[in-house]
């Protein structure tokens, strides 16, 4: 049922205190917009805490899966998910966004991608905000969790809400609390990862922090929270670029940069280890820095370091393919027509997530060089190569033996690296997956 007149009559002039009580006694109804890698785990956790949760998504498939008790995110326990959706009826999903009028707290967990020109695409945030604005009611708390540039909450969302005639911080509440979800991380999850939160007003901040709970880390404003998210990932983006650049230099100088980084890491202060690889991937690191550079340009501010880091990281696919060509040439083969097996296409190990995976441009470049490519990834059924989907193949000794070159693209734990080294003609390790045993083999390159 929607928020009825009796509910509204029972609300005193202090909507904040009323909603806070509902949050504390778990009678607040929660809505989560976007049921992807962030939204579904968030909805699951809130349902597990005891709230009634409605998930909203434009995908009929996702909605049917949720309502059928079928989990499609690796980090969620299947049995608990089925119990929350089917037995206890704490979590449901819908494509009907008018049902937002039934909820007290709305979490926006929609994608914020970049386009081909590295420009932010906030169309999903705008669409979610419009749906909420159409169903906005007194006593509602809205929290944006999607990564974005500083100013999004106040400049894009607030005008749509204010058209309803309500006052933020008094009638309704708006905050920004960026997601911190690392797919496949078994140590840190939603329950034990600090969560930054900044509201449009002090009441908004305190109410959102109360909802988030013990892990909440309140900051002074929405913009600080927005900047913190892009800052922390841009920090990683730049340092990975430095490691990648040094790896290229180290190869020319015949210096093992992996060993150099490990040696440097023995310093107990002032140093943090970042390792080279085939590029950067995932839903945050390859994207977030461009949200910051976009906003900086509005301020007529250059972000040379970020842009240069982007060039270095994006160029790593070419570096990997050039190393593959060199390795094959040294064995009397051209890459044209050579059989190349790529082990792993996900952006990180032990998950099936290909979002912005650095392996994908490597596959495109190998295809453009007319290599005969086979991709093996136990977590992925199909991979895109030059915009066409290709099925992955099963791992076997015969697969390794048939290849002129094996490239370790993603260091999945399930791969038998000793066998890979023993059965392959040439192994190019982009992840240092064979660091403990690789040097014993003359066919090993990293």
GROMACS .gro file of N, CA, C and O in nm, residues 7-106:
model
  400
    7UNK      N    1  -0.078   0.768   0.788
    7UNK     CA    2   0.066   0.784   0.806
    7UNK      C    3   0.102   0.932   0.811
    7UNK      O    4   0.175   0.977   0.899
    8UNK      N    5   0.049   1.008   0.714
    8UNK     CA    6   0.085   1.149   0.705
    8UNK      C    7   0.034   1.228   0.825
    8UNK      O    8   0.100   1.320   0.874
    9UNK      N    9  -0.083   1.194   0.874
    9UNK     CA   10  -0.139   1.265   0.990
    9UNK      C   11  -0.057   1.238   1.115
    9UNK      O   12  -0.047   1.322   1.204
   10UNK      N   13  -0.001   1.116   1.122
   10UNK     CA   14   0.076   1.081   1.241
   10UNK      C   15   0.215   1.143   1.240
   10UNK      O   16   0.285   1.141   1.340
   11UNK      N   17   0.255   1.196   1.125
   11UNK     CA   18   0.385   1.261   1.116
   11UNK      C   19   0.373   1.401   1.174
   11UNK      O   20   0.289   1.480   1.131
   12UNK      N   21   0.457   1.430   1.270
   12UNK     CA   22   0.459   1.565   1.325
   12UNK      C   23   0.527   1.656   1.225
   12UNK      O   24   0.562   1.613   1.115
   13UNK      N   25   0.548   1.778   1.263
   13UNK     CA   26   0.618   1.870   1.174
   13UNK      C   27   0.762   1.827   1.153
   13UNK      O   28   0.829   1.872   1.061
   14UNK      N   29   0.810   1.738   1.238
   14UNK     CA   30   0.947   1.690   1.226
   14UNK      C   31   0.949   1.556   1.153
   14UNK      O   32   0.943   1.450   1.214
   15UNK      N   33   0.954   1.561   1.022
   15UNK     CA   34   0.956   1.439   0.941
   15UNK      C   35   1.081   1.357   0.969
   15UNK      O   36   1.078   1.234   0.960
   16UNK      N   37   1.190   1.424   1.004
   16UNK     CA   38   1.316   1.354   1.030
   16UNK      C   39   1.301   1.255   1.145
   16UNK      O   40   1.340   1.139   1.133
   17UNK      N   41   1.247   1.301   1.258
   17UNK     CA   42   1.234   1.214   1.374
   17UNK      C   43   1.140   1.097   1.346
   17UNK      O   44   1.164   0.983   1.389
   18UNK      N   45   1.034   1.124   1.270
   18UNK     CA   46   0.938   1.019   1.237
   18UNK      C   47   1.003   0.910   1.152
   18UNK      O   48   0.990   0.790   1.181
   19UNK      N   49   1.078   0.953   1.049
   19UNK     CA   50   1.144   0.856   0.963
   19UNK      C   51   1.255   0.784   1.038
   19UNK      O   52   1.275   0.663   1.019
   20UNK      N   53   1.323   0.855   1.124
   20UNK     CA   54   1.431   0.792   1.201
   20UNK      C   55   1.376   0.678   1.288
   20UNK      O   56   1.437   0.571   1.299
   21UNK      N   57   1.260   0.699   1.348
   21UNK     CA   58   1.198   0.594   1.428
   21UNK      C   59   1.163   0.473   1.342
   21UNK      O   60   1.181   0.358   1.384
   22UNK      N   61   1.111   0.499   1.222
   22UNK     CA   62   1.076   0.388   1.133
   22UNK      C   63   1.201   0.310   1.090
   22UNK      O   64   1.197   0.187   1.075
   23UNK      N   65   1.311   0.384   1.072
   23UNK     CA   66   1.436   0.318   1.036
   23UNK      C   67   1.484   0.232   1.151
   23UNK      O   68   1.525   0.116   1.131
   24UNK      N   69   1.479   0.284   1.272
   24UNK     CA   70   1.529   0.211   1.387
   24UNK      C   71   1.447   0.086   1.418
   24UNK      O   72   1.502  -0.017   1.458
   25UNK      N   73   1.315   0.094   1.401
   25UNK     CA   74   1.234  -0.024   1.431
   25UNK      C   75   1.206  -0.111   1.309
   25UNK      O   76   1.123  -0.202   1.313
   26UNK      N   77   1.275  -0.079   1.200
   26UNK     CA   78   1.271  -0.159   1.076
   26UNK      C   79   1.133  -0.163   1.010
   26UNK      O   80   1.102  -0.258   0.936
   27UNK      N   81   1.051  -0.061   1.036
   27UNK     CA   82   0.922  -0.054   0.967
   27UNK      C   83   0.929   0.034   0.842
   27UNK      O   84   0.833   0.041   0.766
   28UNK      N   85   1.043   0.100   0.822
   28UNK     CA   86   1.061   0.179   0.699
   28UNK      C   87   1.067   0.084   0.580
   28UNK      O   88   1.128  -0.023   0.587
   29UNK      N   89   1.002   0.124   0.471
   29UNK     CA   90   1.005   0.044   0.349
   29UNK      C   91   1.115   0.098   0.258
   29UNK      O   92   1.124   0.219   0.235
   30UNK      N   93   1.197   0.008   0.207
   30UNK     CA   94   1.316   0.045   0.133
   30UNK      C   95   1.298   0.015  -0.016
   30UNK      O   96   1.250  -0.093  -0.052
   31UNK      N   97   1.338   0.109  -0.100
   31UNK     CA   98   1.340   0.087  -0.244
   31UNK      C   99   1.483   0.098  -0.296
   31UNK      O  100   1.558   0.186  -0.254
   32UNK      N  101   1.522   0.007  -0.384
   32UNK     CA  102   1.655   0.011  -0.444
   32UNK      C  103   1.638   0.015  -0.596
   32UNK      O  104   1.581  -0.078  -0.655
   33UNK      N  105   1.684   0.123  -0.657
   33UNK     CA  106   1.673   0.137  -0.803
   33UNK      C  107   1.802   0.090  -0.867
   33UNK      O  108   1.909   0.146  -0.843
   34UNK      N  109   1.791  -0.011  -0.951
   34UNK     CA  110   1.907  -0.071  -1.016
   34UNK      C  111   1.948  -0.196  -0.943
   34UNK      O  112   1.996  -0.190  -0.830
   35UNK      N  113   1.932  -0.312  -1.006
   35UNK     CA  114   1.958  -0.441  -0.940
   35UNK      C  115   2.078  -0.511  -1.002
   35UNK      O  116   2.074  -0.629  -1.036
   36UNK      N  117   2.187  -0.436  -1.014
   36UNK     CA  118   2.310  -0.491  -1.067
   36UNK      C  119   2.407  -0.531  -0.959
   36UNK      O  120   2.369  -0.573  -0.850
   37UNK      N  121   2.537  -0.516  -0.988
   37UNK     CA  122   2.643  -0.559  -0.897
   37UNK      C  123   2.642  -0.484  -0.765
   37UNK      O  124   2.695  -0.533  -0.665
   38UNK      N  125   2.586  -0.363  -0.763
   38UNK     CA  126   2.576  -0.285  -0.640
   38UNK      C  127   2.435  -0.295  -0.581
   38UNK      O  128   2.417  -0.322  -0.462
   39UNK      N  129   2.335  -0.275  -0.665
   39UNK     CA  130   2.197  -0.269  -0.618
   39UNK      C  131   2.145  -0.396  -0.556
   39UNK      O  132   2.083  -0.393  -0.449
   40UNK      N  133   2.171  -0.511  -0.619
   40UNK     CA  134   2.116  -0.636  -0.565
   40UNK      C  135   2.181  -0.673  -0.430
   40UNK      O  136   2.109  -0.707  -0.336
   41UNK      N  137   2.314  -0.667  -0.417
   41UNK     CA  138   2.372  -0.693  -0.285
   41UNK      C  139   2.322  -0.596  -0.179
   41UNK      O  140   2.300  -0.634  -0.063
   42UNK      N  141   2.301  -0.469  -0.217
   42UNK     CA  142   2.250  -0.370  -0.122
   42UNK      C  143   2.108  -0.405  -0.079
   42UNK      O  144   2.074  -0.402   0.040
   43UNK      N  145   2.023  -0.439  -0.176
   43UNK     CA  146   1.886  -0.478  -0.144
   43UNK      C  147   1.884  -0.603  -0.057
   43UNK      O  148   1.806  -0.614   0.039
   44UNK      N  149   1.970  -0.698  -0.088
   44UNK     CA  150   1.981  -0.822  -0.010
   44UNK      C  151   2.020  -0.792   0.134
   44UNK      O  152   1.959  -0.846   0.228
   45UNK      N  153   2.120  -0.708   0.153
   45UNK     CA  154   2.168  -0.677   0.289
   45UNK      C  155   2.059  -0.608   0.371
   45UNK      O  156   2.040  -0.637   0.489
   46UNK      N  157   1.986  -0.515   0.308
   46UNK     CA  158   1.881  -0.443   0.381
   46UNK      C  159   1.765  -0.536   0.416
   46UNK      O  160   1.705  -0.525   0.523
   47UNK      N  161   1.735  -0.628   0.327
   47UNK     CA  162   1.631  -0.727   0.357
   47UNK      C  163   1.676  -0.819   0.470
   47UNK      O  164   1.597  -0.855   0.558
   48UNK      N  165   1.804  -0.855   0.469
   48UNK     CA  166   1.857  -0.941   0.574
   48UNK      C  167   1.856  -0.871   0.709
   48UNK      O  168   1.844  -0.935   0.814
   49UNK      N  169   1.868  -0.737   0.707
   49UNK     CA  170   1.861  -0.660   0.831
   49UNK      C  171   1.720  -0.655   0.888
   49UNK      O  172   1.701  -0.616   1.003
   50UNK      N  173   1.621  -0.690   0.807
   50UNK     CA  174   1.484  -0.694   0.855
   50UNK      C  175   1.388  -0.598   0.788
   50UNK      O  176   1.268  -0.597   0.818
   51UNK      N  177   1.437  -0.518   0.696
   51UNK     CA  178   1.350  -0.426   0.623
   51UNK      C  179   1.272  -0.499   0.514
   51UNK      O  180   1.317  -0.602   0.461
   52UNK      N  181   1.157  -0.444   0.478
   52UNK     CA  182   1.088  -0.486   0.356
   52UNK      C  183   1.146  -0.405   0.242
   52UNK      O  184   1.147  -0.282   0.245
   53UNK      N  185   1.195  -0.475   0.140
   53UNK     CA  186   1.269  -0.410   0.032
   53UNK      C  187   1.203  -0.440  -0.103
   53UNK      O  188   1.168  -0.554  -0.132
   54UNK      N  189   1.190  -0.334  -0.183
   54UNK     CA  190   1.145  -0.349  -0.321
   54UNK      C  191   1.258  -0.306  -0.413
   54UNK      O  192   1.310  -0.195  -0.401
   55UNK      N  193   1.296  -0.393  -0.503
   55UNK     CA  194   1.397  -0.359  -0.602
   55UNK      C  195   1.330  -0.313  -0.730
   55UNK      O  196   1.229  -0.370  -0.774
   56UNK      N  197   1.385  -0.208  -0.790
   56UNK     CA  198   1.330  -0.152  -0.915
   56UNK      C  199   1.434  -0.165  -1.026
   56UNK      O  200   1.550  -0.129  -1.007
   57UNK      N  201   1.390  -0.216  -1.140
   57UNK     CA  202   1.480  -0.227  -1.254
   57UNK      C  203   1.400  -0.230  -1.383
   57UNK      O  204   1.283  -0.272  -1.383
   58UNK      N  205   1.464  -0.185  -1.491
   58UNK     CA  206   1.396  -0.186  -1.622
   58UNK      C  207   1.407  -0.323  -1.688
   58UNK      O  208   1.342  -0.348  -1.789
   59UNK      N  209   1.488  -0.411  -1.631
   59UNK     CA  210   1.510  -0.543  -1.689
   59UNK      C  211   1.406  -0.644  -1.639
   59UNK      O  212   1.402  -0.676  -1.520
   60UNK      N  213   1.325  -0.694  -1.730
   60UNK     CA  214   1.228  -0.798  -1.695
   60UNK      C  215   1.299  -0.923  -1.643
   60UNK      O  216   1.252  -0.990  -1.551
   61UNK      N  217   1.414  -0.952  -1.702
   61UNK     CA  218   1.489  -1.072  -1.664
   61UNK      C  219   1.529  -1.064  -1.517
   61UNK      O  220   1.508  -1.159  -1.441
   62UNK      N  221   1.589  -0.951  -1.477
   62UNK     CA  222   1.634  -0.937  -1.338
   62UNK      C  223   1.517  -0.944  -1.240
   62UNK      O  224   1.526  -1.008  -1.135
   63UNK      N  225   1.409  -0.879  -1.275
   63UNK     CA  226   1.292  -0.878  -1.187
   63UNK      C  227   1.236  -1.019  -1.171
   63UNK      O  228   1.203  -1.062  -1.060
   64UNK      N  229   1.226  -1.093  -1.281
   64UNK     CA  230   1.176  -1.230  -1.274
   64UNK      C  231   1.270  -1.319  -1.193
   64UNK      O  232   1.225  -1.407  -1.118
   65UNK      N  233   1.400  -1.296  -1.209
   65UNK     CA  234   1.496  -1.376  -1.132
   65UNK      C  235   1.479  -1.353  -0.983
   65UNK      O  236   1.476  -1.447  -0.903
   66UNK      N  237   1.470  -1.226  -0.944
   66UNK     CA  238   1.455  -1.193  -0.802
   66UNK      C  239   1.327  -1.251  -0.746
   66UNK      O  240   1.326  -1.318  -0.641
   67UNK      N  241   1.217  -1.227  -0.815
   67UNK     CA  242   1.088  -1.276  -0.765
   67UNK      C  243   1.078  -1.428  -0.767
   67UNK      O  244   0.997  -1.486  -0.695
   68UNK      N  245   1.163  -1.490  -0.848
   68UNK     CA  246   1.167  -1.636  -0.850
   68UNK      C  247   1.266  -1.694  -0.751
   68UNK      O  248   1.287  -1.816  -0.749
   69UNK      N  249   1.330  -1.605  -0.672
   69UNK     CA  250   1.425  -1.651  -0.572
   69UNK      C  251   1.558  -1.694  -0.630
   69UNK      O  252   1.634  -1.767  -0.565
   70UNK      N  253   1.588  -1.649  -0.753
   70UNK     CA  254   1.711  -1.691  -0.820
   70UNK      C  255   1.814  -1.578  -0.819
   70UNK      O  256   1.793  -1.473  -0.879
   71UNK      N  257   1.923  -1.603  -0.751
   71UNK     CA  258   2.030  -1.504  -0.739
   71UNK      C  259   2.120  -1.508  -0.862
   71UNK      O  260   2.152  -1.614  -0.914
   72UNK      N  261   2.165  -1.391  -0.911
   72UNK     CA  262   2.254  -1.385  -1.026
   72UNK      C  263   2.382  -1.305  -0.997
   72UNK      O  264   2.455  -1.267  -1.089
   73UNK      N  265   2.410  -1.281  -0.868
   73UNK     CA  266   2.532  -1.212  -0.829
   73UNK      C  267   2.615  -1.305  -0.741
   73UNK      O  268   2.567  -1.357  -0.640
   74UNK      N  269   2.742  -1.324  -0.776
   74UNK     CA  270   2.825  -1.424  -0.708
   74UNK      C  271   2.841  -1.400  -0.559
   74UNK      O  272   2.854  -1.494  -0.481
   75UNK      N  273   2.845  -1.275  -0.516
   75UNK     CA  274   2.876  -1.245  -0.377
   75UNK      C  275   2.759  -1.266  -0.281
   75UNK      O  276   2.772  -1.241  -0.161
   76UNK      N  277   2.645  -1.308  -0.331
   76UNK     CA  278   2.527  -1.329  -0.247
   76UNK      C  279   2.505  -1.478  -0.224
   76UNK      O  280   2.515  -1.558  -0.317
   77UNK      N  281   2.474  -1.513  -0.100
   77UNK     CA  282   2.447  -1.653  -0.067
   77UNK      C  283   2.313  -1.696  -0.128
   77UNK      O  284   2.209  -1.637  -0.100
   78UNK      N  285   2.317  -1.799  -0.212
   78UNK     CA  286   2.197  -1.843  -0.285
   78UNK      C  287   2.084  -1.887  -0.191
   78UNK      O  288   1.968  -1.852  -0.213
   79UNK      N  289   2.118  -1.963  -0.089
   79UNK     CA  290   2.015  -2.015   0.003
   79UNK      C  291   1.948  -1.902   0.080
   79UNK      O  292   1.825  -1.899   0.094
   80UNK      N  293   2.027  -1.808   0.129
   80UNK     CA  294   1.971  -1.694   0.203
   80UNK      C  295   1.886  -1.607   0.111
   80UNK      O  296   1.782  -1.554   0.151
   81UNK      N  297   1.933  -1.591  -0.012
   81UNK     CA  298   1.858  -1.511  -0.109
   81UNK      C  299   1.721  -1.573  -0.135
   81UNK      O  300   1.619  -1.503  -0.136
   82UNK      N  301   1.720  -1.703  -0.154
   82UNK     CA  302   1.593  -1.772  -0.178
   82UNK      C  303   1.500  -1.761  -0.059
   82UNK      O  304   1.379  -1.742  -0.074
   83UNK      N  305   1.558  -1.767   0.061
   83UNK     CA  306   1.477  -1.755   0.182
   83UNK      C  307   1.415  -1.615   0.194
   83UNK      O  308   1.296  -1.602   0.226
   84UNK      N  309   1.493  -1.512   0.166
   84UNK     CA  310   1.444  -1.374   0.179
   84UNK      C  311   1.338  -1.342   0.076
   84UNK      O  312   1.246  -1.264   0.102
   85UNK      N  313   1.351  -1.399  -0.043
   85UNK     CA  314   1.256  -1.367  -0.150
   85UNK      C  315   1.134  -1.458  -0.150
   85UNK      O  316   1.021  -1.411  -0.167
   86UNK      N  317   1.153  -1.587  -0.130
   86UNK     CA  318   1.044  -1.682  -0.144
   86UNK      C  319   0.976  -1.714  -0.011
   86UNK      O  320   0.853  -1.716  -0.002
   87UNK      N  321   1.054  -1.741   0.094
   87UNK     CA  322   0.996  -1.784   0.222
   87UNK      C  323   0.950  -1.666   0.307
   87UNK      O  324   0.835  -1.659   0.350
   88UNK      N  325   1.040  -1.572   0.330
   88UNK     CA  326   1.010  -1.462   0.421
   88UNK      C  327   0.946  -1.342   0.352
   88UNK      O  328   0.893  -1.252   0.419
   89UNK      N  329   0.955  -1.336   0.219
   89UNK     CA  330   0.892  -1.228   0.142
   89UNK      C  331   0.944  -1.090   0.184
   89UNK      O  332   0.869  -0.992   0.184
   90UNK      N  333   1.073  -1.082   0.217
   90UNK     CA  334   1.131  -0.954   0.257
   90UNK      C  335   1.185  -0.876   0.137
   90UNK      O  336   1.206  -0.755   0.145
   91UNK      N  337   1.210  -0.945   0.027
   91UNK     CA  338   1.267  -0.880  -0.092
   91UNK      C  339   1.189  -0.919  -0.215
   91UNK      O  340   1.168  -1.037  -0.242
   92UNK      N  341   1.143  -0.819  -0.288
   92UNK     CA  342   1.073  -0.841  -0.414
   92UNK      C  343   1.126  -0.741  -0.516
   92UNK      O  344   1.204  -0.652  -0.483
   93UNK      N  345   1.084  -0.756  -0.640
   93UNK     CA  346   1.131  -0.666  -0.746
   93UNK      C  347   1.018  -0.633  -0.841
   93UNK      O  348   0.921  -0.709  -0.854
   94UNK      N  349   1.032  -0.520  -0.909
   94UNK     CA  350   0.929  -0.476  -1.003
   94UNK      C  351   0.988  -0.385  -1.109
   94UNK      O  352   1.093  -0.323  -1.087
   95UNK      N  353   0.920  -0.378  -1.222
   95UNK     CA  354   0.954  -0.280  -1.326
   95UNK      C  355   0.861  -0.160  -1.319
   95UNK      O  356   0.874  -0.067  -1.398
   96UNK      N  357   0.766  -0.163  -1.225
   96UNK     CA  358   0.667  -0.057  -1.210
   96UNK      C  359   0.720   0.050  -1.112
   96UNK      O  360   0.711   0.035  -0.991
   97UNK      N  361   0.773   0.157  -1.167
   97UNK     CA  362   0.836   0.259  -1.083
   97UNK      C  363   0.734   0.345  -1.008
   97UNK      O  364   0.774   0.421  -0.919
   98UNK      N  365   0.608   0.334  -1.041
   98UNK     CA  366   0.507   0.408  -0.964
   98UNK      C  367   0.498   0.354  -0.820
   98UNK      O  368   0.449   0.424  -0.731
   99UNK      N  369   0.550   0.233  -0.800
   99UNK     CA  370   0.548   0.175  -0.665
   99UNK      C  371   0.650   0.241  -0.572
   99UNK      O  372   0.658   0.208  -0.453
  100UNK      N  373   0.724   0.337  -0.626
  100UNK     CA  374   0.812   0.415  -0.539
  100UNK      C  375   0.733   0.493  -0.435
  100UNK      O  376   0.787   0.534  -0.332
  101UNK      N  377   0.603   0.514  -0.462
  101UNK     CA  378   0.521   0.586  -0.363
  101UNK      C  379   0.496   0.501  -0.238
  101UNK      O  380   0.442   0.549  -0.139
  102UNK      N  381   0.539   0.375  -0.241
  102UNK     CA  382   0.521   0.286  -0.126
  102UNK      C  383   0.641   0.288  -0.030
  102UNK      O  384   0.634   0.228   0.076
  103UNK      N  385   0.750   0.351  -0.071
  103UNK     CA  386   0.873   0.337   0.007
  103UNK      C  387   0.907   0.465   0.084
  103UNK      O  388   0.866   0.575   0.047
  104UNK      N  389   0.985   0.446   0.190
  104UNK     CA  390   1.029   0.557   0.273
  104UNK      C  391   1.172   0.599   0.241
  104UNK      O  392   1.208   0.715   0.252
  105UNK      N  393   1.255   0.501   0.206
  105UNK     CA  394   1.395   0.527   0.174
  105UNK      C  395   1.424   0.471   0.035
  105UNK      O  396   1.392   0.355   0.007
  106UNK      N  397   1.484   0.554  -0.051
  106UNK     CA  398   1.517   0.510  -0.186
  106UNK      C  399   1.668   0.518  -0.206
  106UNK      O  400   1.730   0.623  -0.181
   0.00000   0.00000   0.00000
